[in-house]
Amino acid sequence: MRAKQCALKQGFINCHDCGYLVKITQQLSSCPRCHSHLHERKPHSLQRTCALLLSSFFLYIPANIFPIMTVTQFGTGDAHTIAGGIIELIDGGMIPIGLLVLVASILVPSSKLIGISLLLLSVHFRWKINARRWTFMYRVIAFIGRWSMLDIFMISILVDLVDFTGVQIIAGPAAIAFAAVVILTMFAAENFDPRLLWDNQ
Amino acid sequence: MNSTSYQACPECDLLIDLVQPEIGEKIHCPRCGLLLLRPRKQSIERTFALSIAGLILFVPANFLPMVGITLLGKANTGILLSGVISLFNENMWPVSIVVFLASILFPLAHISLSLLISGHLYFNRCNRNLVSWMRWMHHLDEWVMLEVYMLSIIVACVKLMAISPLIIGWGLYAFIALIIVTALLTSSLDKELFWQRIEQLSRDNNHAS
């Protein structure tokens, strides 16, 4: 295996969908193997990532302030926020599960928001970075994103099962905001092009 | 320069002169460490078999009750779809659509697409839709969240255990089996091989006509 330089500088475009290497010519605009549109880098990567990231920052506030679910027992409602649910689990002695939910619904989304912001800033301001380490960070961010859906799925199970006359669990407005945060950050990670980290080297 | 023996790393754009790896060998990008190629044994046959198994398991995993609780003398069991419907009835339709897509529709679409593609390749049939199916499957990958759902079943069960005894239904076992099959399916599917075979099939087809 012989390694060369950046493929783009050598006049090649890597197809985003199938990974086919195409020599740049004037008339070629779609991949000969999978017919998808060819781009040197993901199109408008920074702008799109930035827009998605900002929207998730704003939605992250209602997601944490409003109740994510309400437990009604014989007329009295008890609203839980994301943090409240975790505190209840830990108080109830279910520490491992409490920690799991803490990681999935607080640590993962917040570190994702911070991580993607750092990636954007480093590309925009051309920071001198260790690109290998930052690409690894990008990979971790892209991998962990989906696990935040845990809270949303859990609500759908609880709402479905705890539905008796007298005792009920109802989803709260934060559920919509939180689901939106998870999905928007997943799209943000998908739109960020890690090759931009290497282009500045 | 013959471009077919060269590849570019999708995450750092390093141009690499690749030697086709042996089965079981892994090739990482020398600059950023991304796993580039990992050819699997009998990739097409295994993907085909696992997709059939997955589609069969999909039925009990979706229609048999998974978990339930008994409270005040009344039993309540749930399936994947009933969670979606309860959320929908509570005016939480954005959330319910997301749950429906990530836990029912996208897994089903992913397994069906891999069945279609591997079936065509297994029987050497050419179809001009193969390319778009492959691209669809590639984009769906990330949105199939069965294993996340499994984890949330566990968390929900721990929470519910505090208030009532649990009922574990056959649907849950089928669901666990489905997760194992989809995980095996993803690892046996060698995308590069599939793309090469599709390219070859369409070229043969063009020559024949």
Coordinates of C-alpha atoms in Angstrom, one line a residue, chain B residues 41-159:
Chain B
K41 CA -16.7 -14.5 3.6
Q42 CA -19.6 -15.3 1.3
S43 CA -20.9 -11.7 1.7
I44 CA -23.7 -12.0 -0.8
E45 CA -25.0 -15.4 0.3
R46 CA -24.9 -14.5 4.0
T47 CA -26.6 -11.1 3.4
F48 CA -29.3 -12.9 1.4
A49 CA -29.9 -15.5 4.1
L50 CA -29.9 -13.0 6.9
S51 CA -32.3 -10.7 5.2
I52 CA -34.8 -13.5 4.8
A53 CA -34.4 -14.4 8.5
G54 CA -34.8 -10.7 9.4
L55 CA -38.0 -10.3 7.4
I56 CA -39.5 -13.4 9.0
L57 CA -38.5 -12.3 12.5
F58 CA -40.0 -8.9 11.8
V59 CA -43.5 -10.2 12.0
P60 CA -43.5 -11.7 15.5
A61 CA -41.3 -8.8 16.8
N62 CA -44.0 -6.4 15.7
F63 CA -47.2 -8.2 16.3
L64 CA -46.7 -10.3 19.5
P65 CA -46.8 -8.4 22.8
M66 CA -43.3 -7.4 24.1
V67 CA -43.6 -6.3 27.7
G68 CA -46.6 -5.6 29.9
I69 CA -47.5 -4.7 33.5
T70 CA -50.3 -5.5 35.8
L71 CA -51.8 -2.7 37.9
L72 CA -55.0 -2.5 39.8
G73 CA -55.9 -6.0 38.6
K74 CA -55.7 -5.0 35.0
A75 CA -53.0 -6.2 32.6
N76 CA -51.6 -3.9 29.9
T77 CA -49.1 -5.2 27.2
G78 CA -47.6 -3.2 24.4
I79 CA -46.1 -3.7 21.0
L80 CA -43.9 -1.4 18.9
L81 CA -46.8 0.1 17.1
S82 CA -49.0 0.6 20.2
G83 CA -46.4 3.1 21.6
V84 CA -46.5 5.0 18.4
I85 CA -50.3 5.1 18.5
S86 CA -50.5 6.2 22.2
L87 CA -48.1 9.1 21.5
F88 CA -50.1 10.1 18.4
N89 CA -53.4 10.1 20.4
E90 CA -51.8 12.5 22.9
N91 CA -51.1 15.1 20.2
M92 CA -47.5 14.2 20.2
W93 CA -47.5 13.4 16.5
P94 CA -44.0 14.7 15.7
V95 CA -42.5 12.4 18.3
S96 CA -44.7 9.5 17.3
I97 CA -43.7 9.8 13.7
V98 CA -40.0 9.8 14.7
V99 CA -40.5 6.7 16.8
F100 CA -42.4 5.0 14.0
L101 CA -39.7 5.8 11.4
A102 CA -36.7 4.8 13.5
S103 CA -38.2 1.6 15.1
I104 CA -40.5 0.2 12.4
L105 CA -40.4 1.7 8.9
F106 CA -36.6 2.2 8.5
P107 CA -35.6 -1.2 9.9
L108 CA -38.2 -2.8 7.6
A109 CA -37.0 -0.8 4.6
H110 CA -33.4 -1.6 5.3
I111 CA -34.0 -5.3 5.5
S112 CA -36.2 -5.3 2.4
L113 CA -33.6 -3.4 0.4
S114 CA -30.8 -5.7 1.4
L115 CA -33.0 -8.7 0.5
L116 CA -33.7 -7.1 -2.9
I117 CA -30.1 -6.2 -3.6
S118 CA -28.5 -9.4 -2.4
G119 CA -31.2 -11.5 -4.1
H120 CA -30.5 -9.9 -7.4
L121 CA -26.8 -10.3 -7.0
Y122 CA -27.2 -13.9 -5.8
F123 CA -29.2 -14.9 -8.9
N124 CA -27.1 -12.6 -11.2
R125 CA -30.1 -10.6 -12.2
C126 CA -29.6 -7.1 -13.5
N127 CA -32.0 -4.4 -12.5
R128 CA -31.6 -0.7 -13.2
N129 CA -32.9 0.1 -9.8
L130 CA -30.1 -1.7 -8.0
V131 CA -28.0 1.5 -7.9
S132 CA -30.8 3.6 -6.3
W133 CA -31.6 0.8 -3.8
M134 CA -27.9 0.7 -2.8
R135 CA -27.9 4.5 -2.3
W136 CA -31.1 4.4 -0.3
M137 CA -29.7 1.6 1.9
H138 CA -26.5 3.6 2.5
H139 CA -28.5 6.6 3.7
L140 CA -30.9 4.6 5.9
D141 CA -28.0 2.9 7.8
E142 CA -27.8 5.5 10.5
W143 CA -31.5 5.8 11.1
V144 CA -32.2 2.2 12.0
M145 CA -32.3 2.3 15.8
L146 CA -33.5 -1.1 17.0
E147 CA -30.6 -1.5 19.4
V148 CA -31.3 1.9 21.0
Y149 CA -34.9 0.8 21.3
M150 CA -33.8 -2.3 23.1
L151 CA -31.8 -0.3 25.6
S152 CA -34.9 1.9 26.3
I153 CA -37.0 -1.2 26.9
I154 CA -34.5 -2.2 29.6
V155 CA -34.6 1.2 31.2
A156 CA -38.4 1.3 31.0
C157 CA -38.6 -2.1 32.6
V158 CA -36.4 -1.1 35.5
K159 CA -38.6 2.0 36.0

